[in-house]
Amino acid sequence: MTAAALLALISLGTIGGAHLLSQARWTWHAPRTGILLWQALGLGWGVATIGALLSVALLPYGQGIVQGMPALLGDRGARLGPVHVAALLAAVSLAAVLLVMLGYAIIRVVRARRRHRALLALVSRSDASVPHGTLVLDHPEAAAYCVPGVRSSKVVVSAGTLALLDQAELAAVLAHERAHARERHDLVLLPFASLRQVFPQIRLVGRCLDAVELLIEMAADDRARRHRPSRELATALLRFAAARPAAAPSGTLGVADAGGFPVMARVNRLLDPMPVGRYTRCAATTAIPLVGVVPLLLYALPH
């Protein structure tokens, strides 16, 4: 029972950790660390929850998960009682649903991007006022987004954006979108988006996705300000927020949305950056491998 109890505690602990992290503000000043911690919590929850169910299912064999699975397959579950069978079915079902929904999310995003790339080939154009490789849409509303890709990514701006921003602000926005493409932030979002599809009624899952989305934007802001002054991007974000841009197309990553709070949080940290405390950063970097790896190690622990 030791492995099952520890895995159950870790599963509950990751849920509590996700609740606390969704309300944390130190992550705004270390977004990459925050993203890694979110990924560790998500992985830890999935591995620990499935592992706890498998541990209960394999209790009759007394050998843990790694050694108990061959024993289960060898006697075709002859030793399992109703509770053990129910736990086994729950573990297999949860693992299958998570994997299937992740695959579905990937397929849906790939199709949306393929359609959007085909549309861009028809309606977009090049423009001398933007760097080579940036596409321009003749649309009056402000829009700027990245269409990620394996072999090539596209950065798209609208004619409304060119009219809204000056050259310095436009350069900062393009640097932000190129950061999304280089760091493949779309891949970071996929597991959290698929998790929301699995548990659409659970508010905590929605808060987790919102928090990761904001941290991804902040990470792209940080990369952009390596090349451009922070004030340029901050003023561009304020102009976008005032213009109330439409949501970025499905499968893309936009520079800003119409929501005031996330934009102001990004602007404030750009204009007044604050370092994360040493102890907070050390605690977070220590927790990342522990939360992600310890549940896997418990799979080998005998009952």
Coordinates of C-alpha atoms in Angstrom, one line a residue:
M1 CA 0.0 0.0 0.0
T2 CA 3.0 2.3 0.4
A3 CA 3.3 3.2 -3.3
A4 CA -0.5 3.6 -3.7
A5 CA -0.7 6.0 -0.7
L6 CA 2.3 8.0 -1.8
L7 CA 1.0 8.3 -5.4
A8 CA -2.4 9.3 -4.1
L9 CA -0.8 12.0 -1.9
I10 CA 1.2 13.3 -4.8
S11 CA -1.9 13.4 -7.0
L12 CA -3.7 15.5 -4.4
G13 CA -0.6 17.6 -3.8
T14 CA -0.4 18.5 -7.4
I15 CA -4.0 19.7 -7.4
G16 CA -3.3 21.8 -4.4
G17 CA -0.1 23.1 -6.0
A18 CA -2.0 24.0 -9.2
H19 CA -4.5 26.0 -7.1
L20 CA -1.7 27.9 -5.4
L21 CA 0.3 28.4 -8.6
S22 CA -2.8 29.8 -10.4
Q23 CA -2.9 32.6 -7.9
A24 CA 0.8 33.2 -7.6
R25 CA 2.4 36.4 -8.9
W26 CA 6.1 35.6 -8.6
T27 CA 5.8 33.5 -11.8
W28 CA 5.1 36.8 -13.7
H29 CA 8.7 37.8 -13.0
A30 CA 10.1 34.3 -13.9
P31 CA 7.7 33.1 -16.6
R32 CA 10.0 30.3 -17.9
T33 CA 10.4 28.8 -14.5
G34 CA 6.6 29.1 -14.0
I35 CA 5.9 27.3 -17.3
L36 CA 8.3 24.5 -16.3
L37 CA 6.6 24.2 -12.9
W38 CA 3.2 24.0 -14.6
Q39 CA 4.4 21.3 -16.9
A40 CA 5.8 19.3 -14.0
L41 CA 2.5 19.6 -12.1
G42 CA 0.6 18.4 -15.1
L43 CA 2.9 15.5 -15.7
G44 CA 3.0 14.7 -12.0
W45 CA -0.7 14.7 -11.7
G46 CA -1.3 12.4 -14.6
V47 CA 1.5 9.9 -13.7
A48 CA 0.6 9.9 -10.0
T49 CA -3.2 9.5 -10.5
I50 CA -2.8 6.7 -13.0
G51 CA -0.1 5.1 -10.8
A52 CA -2.3 5.3 -7.7
L53 CA -5.1 3.5 -9.5
L54 CA -2.7 0.9 -10.9
S55 CA -1.2 0.3 -7.4
V56 CA -4.6 -0.4 -6.0
A57 CA -5.5 -2.7 -8.9
L58 CA -2.2 -4.7 -8.5
L59 CA -2.3 -5.1 -4.7
P60 CA -3.1 -8.8 -4.9
Y61 CA 0.3 -9.4 -6.5
G62 CA 2.3 -7.5 -3.9
Q63 CA 5.0 -6.5 -6.3
G64 CA 4.3 -2.9 -7.2
I65 CA 3.4 -1.6 -10.7
V66 CA 6.5 -2.4 -12.7
Q67 CA 6.7 -6.0 -11.6
G68 CA 3.0 -6.5 -11.0
M69 CA 2.0 -5.8 -14.6
P70 CA 3.7 -8.9 -16.0
A71 CA 2.1 -10.9 -13.2
L72 CA -1.3 -9.5 -14.0
L73 CA -0.9 -10.4 -17.7
G74 CA 0.5 -13.8 -16.9
D75 CA -2.6 -15.0 -14.9
R76 CA -5.0 -12.8 -16.8
G77 CA -6.2 -11.0 -13.7
A78 CA -7.4 -14.1 -11.9
R79 CA -6.5 -12.7 -8.5
L80 CA -8.3 -9.4 -8.9
G81 CA -11.4 -8.7 -6.9
P82 CA -14.2 -6.2 -7.9
V83 CA -12.3 -3.2 -6.3
H84 CA -9.1 -4.1 -8.1
V85 CA -10.9 -4.5 -11.4
A86 CA -12.6 -1.2 -11.0
A87 CA -9.3 0.5 -10.2
L88 CA -7.6 -1.1 -13.2
L89 CA -10.4 0.0 -15.5
A90 CA -10.3 3.5 -14.1
A91 CA -6.5 3.7 -14.7
V92 CA -6.7 2.4 -18.2
S93 CA -9.7 4.7 -19.0
L94 CA -8.0 7.8 -17.7
A95 CA -4.7 7.1 -19.5
A96 CA -6.6 6.4 -22.8
V97 CA -8.8 9.5 -22.5
L98 CA -5.8 11.8 -21.8
L99 CA -3.8 10.3 -24.7
V100 CA -6.8 10.4 -27.1
M101 CA -7.7 13.9 -26.3
L102 CA -4.1 15.1 -26.7
G103 CA -4.0 13.4 -30.1
Y104 CA -7.3 15.0 -31.0
A105 CA -6.0 18.4 -29.9
I106 CA -2.9 18.0 -32.1
I107 CA -4.9 16.9 -35.1
R108 CA -7.4 19.8 -34.7
V109 CA -4.6 22.4 -34.4
V110 CA -2.7 21.0 -37.4
R111 CA -5.8 21.1 -39.5
A112 CA -6.7 24.7 -38.4
R113 CA -3.2 25.8 -39.3
R114 CA -3.3 24.1 -42.6
R115 CA -6.5 25.8 -43.5
H116 CA -5.2 29.2 -42.3
R117 CA -2.0 28.8 -44.3
A118 CA -4.0 28.1 -47.4
L119 CA -6.1 31.2 -46.7
L120 CA -3.0 33.3 -46.2
A121 CA -1.6 32.2 -49.5
L122 CA -4.7 33.7 -51.2
V123 CA -5.2 36.9 -49.2
S124 CA -1.9 38.0 -47.7
R125 CA 0.8 40.0 -49.3
S126 CA 4.4 41.2 -48.7
D127 CA 5.0 44.8 -47.8
A128 CA 8.2 46.9 -47.9
S129 CA 7.4 48.4 -44.4
V130 CA 7.8 45.0 -42.7
P131 CA 10.8 42.6 -42.6
H132 CA 11.0 39.9 -45.3
G133 CA 8.9 36.9 -44.4
T134 CA 6.2 38.8 -42.6
L135 CA 2.8 38.6 -44.2
V136 CA 0.3 41.5 -44.4
L137 CA -3.4 41.2 -44.4
D138 CA -5.5 44.1 -45.9
H139 CA -7.8 44.3 -42.8
P140 CA -8.6 47.5 -41.0
E141 CA -8.6 46.0 -37.5
A142 CA -5.4 45.6 -35.5
A143 CA -4.1 42.0 -35.6
A144 CA -0.6 40.5 -35.1
Y145 CA -0.1 36.8 -34.6
C146 CA 2.2 33.8 -35.4
V147 CA 1.3 30.7 -37.2
P148 CA 3.7 28.1 -35.8
G149 CA 5.1 25.3 -37.9
V150 CA 7.6 22.5 -37.9
R151 CA 9.5 23.6 -40.9
S152 CA 8.5 27.3 -41.1
S153 CA 6.5 29.7 -39.1
K154 CA 4.6 32.7 -40.4
V155 CA 4.2 36.1 -38.7
V156 CA 1.1 37.9 -39.8
V157 CA 0.1 41.6 -39.3
S158 CA -2.9 43.5 -40.5
A159 CA -3.0 46.8 -42.4
G160 CA -4.7 48.1 -39.3
T161 CA -1.6 47.2 -37.2
L162 CA 0.6 49.1 -39.6
A163 CA -1.5 52.2 -39.3
L164 CA -1.8 51.8 -35.5
L165 CA 1.9 51.4 -34.6
D166 CA 5.1 53.3 -35.4
Q167 CA 8.1 51.5 -36.7
A168 CA 9.7 51.0 -33.3
E169 CA 6.5 49.5 -31.8
L170 CA 6.0 47.3 -34.9
A171 CA 9.5 46.0 -34.6
A172 CA 8.9 45.1 -30.9
V173 CA 5.6 43.3 -31.8
L174 CA 7.3 41.3 -34.6
A175 CA 10.1 40.3 -32.1
H176 CA 7.4 39.1 -29.7
E177 CA 5.8 36.9 -32.4
R178 CA 9.1 35.5 -33.6
A179 CA 9.8 34.5 -30.0
H180 CA 6.6 32.5 -30.0
A181 CA 7.8 30.7 -33.1
R182 CA 11.3 30.0 -31.9
E183 CA 10.3 28.7 -28.5
R184 CA 7.4 26.7 -29.9
H185 CA 5.0 28.0 -27.2
D186 CA 2.1 26.3 -29.1
L187 CA 3.5 22.9 -28.0
V188 CA 3.5 24.1 -24.4
L189 CA -0.2 24.9 -24.6
L190 CA -1.4 21.7 -26.2
P191 CA -1.5 19.4 -23.1
F192 CA -3.3 22.1 -21.1
A193 CA -5.8 22.8 -23.8
S194 CA -6.5 19.0 -24.2
L195 CA -6.9 18.7 -20.4
R196 CA -9.6 21.4 -20.5
Q197 CA -11.3 19.4 -23.2
V198 CA -11.3 16.4 -20.9
F199 CA -12.5 18.3 -17.8
P200 CA -14.5 21.3 -19.2
Q201 CA -16.5 21.8 -16.0
I202 CA -13.6 22.0 -13.6
R203 CA -12.8 25.6 -13.1
L204 CA -9.3 24.9 -11.8
V205 CA -8.4 23.4 -15.2
G206 CA -9.5 26.6 -17.0
R207 CA -7.5 28.7 -14.5
C208 CA -4.4 26.6 -15.2
L209 CA -4.7 27.1 -19.0
D210 CA -5.3 30.9 -18.5
A211 CA -2.2 31.1 -16.2
V212 CA 0.0 29.2 -18.7
E213 CA -1.2 31.3 -21.6
L214 CA -0.3 34.5 -19.7
L215 CA 3.1 33.1 -18.8
I216 CA 3.8 32.2 -22.4
E217 CA 3.0 35.8 -23.5
M218 CA 5.3 37.1 -20.8
A219 CA 8.1 34.8 -21.8
A220 CA 7.8 36.0 -25.4
D221 CA 7.8 39.6 -24.0
D222 CA 11.1 38.8 -22.3
R223 CA 12.7 37.5 -25.4
A224 CA 11.5 40.4 -27.4
R225 CA 13.0 42.9 -25.1
R226 CA 16.4 41.4 -25.5
H227 CA 16.4 43.1 -29.0
R228 CA 14.0 46.0 -28.4
P229 CA 13.5 48.5 -25.5
S230 CA 10.8 47.4 -23.1
R231 CA 8.9 50.7 -23.6
E232 CA 8.3 50.0 -27.3
L233 CA 6.5 46.8 -26.6
A234 CA 4.6 48.2 -23.7
T235 CA 3.2 51.1 -25.7
A236 CA 2.4 48.7 -28.5
L237 CA 0.4 46.4 -26.1
L238 CA -1.5 49.5 -24.8
R239 CA -2.4 50.5 -28.3
F240 CA -3.6 47.0 -29.2
A241 CA -5.7 46.9 -26.0
A242 CA -7.2 50.2 -26.8
A243 CA -8.0 49.1 -30.3
R244 CA -9.8 46.0 -29.0
P245 CA -8.3 43.5 -31.4
A246 CA -10.2 40.4 -32.5
A247 CA -9.1 37.0 -31.1
A248 CA -6.2 35.4 -32.9
P249 CA -7.3 32.6 -35.4
S250 CA -7.4 29.0 -34.1
G251 CA -4.0 27.4 -33.9
T252 CA -2.1 30.7 -33.8
L253 CA -0.6 32.9 -31.0
G254 CA -1.5 36.6 -30.9
V255 CA 0.4 39.4 -29.4
A256 CA -2.5 40.8 -27.3
D257 CA -6.2 40.2 -26.5
A258 CA -8.9 42.6 -25.6
G259 CA -8.8 41.7 -21.9
G260 CA -7.5 44.6 -19.8
F261 CA -6.0 42.7 -16.8
P262 CA -3.5 40.4 -18.7
V263 CA -2.3 43.2 -20.9
M264 CA -1.8 45.6 -17.9
A265 CA 0.0 42.9 -16.0
R266 CA 2.4 42.5 -19.0
V267 CA 2.8 46.3 -19.4
N268 CA 3.6 46.8 -15.7
R269 CA 6.3 44.1 -15.6
L270 CA 7.8 45.5 -18.8
L271 CA 8.1 49.0 -17.4
D272 CA 8.9 47.9 -13.8
P273 CA 10.7 44.5 -13.9
M274 CA 11.2 42.8 -10.5
P275 CA 13.6 40.0 -9.8
V276 CA 12.3 36.8 -8.1
G277 CA 13.7 36.1 -4.7
R278 CA 16.5 33.7 -4.5
Y279 CA 14.7 31.3 -2.1
T280 CA 11.6 31.3 -4.2
R281 CA 13.6 30.5 -7.4
C282 CA 15.5 27.8 -5.6
A283 CA 12.4 26.2 -4.3
A284 CA 10.7 26.3 -7.7
T285 CA 13.7 24.8 -9.5
T286 CA 14.0 22.1 -6.9
A287 CA 10.3 21.2 -7.1
I288 CA 10.3 20.9 -10.9
P289 CA 12.3 17.7 -11.1
L290 CA 10.8 16.3 -7.9
V291 CA 7.2 16.7 -9.0
G292 CA 7.9 15.3 -12.5
V293 CA 10.2 12.4 -11.6
V294 CA 9.3 11.1 -8.2
P295 CA 5.9 9.6 -9.3
L296 CA 7.7 7.6 -12.0
L297 CA 10.2 6.3 -9.5
L298 CA 7.3 5.1 -7.2
Y299 CA 6.1 2.8 -10.0
A300 CA 9.1 0.6 -9.2
L301 CA 8.4 0.6 -5.4
P302 CA 7.1 -2.8 -4.2
H303 CA 4.0 -2.9 -2.1

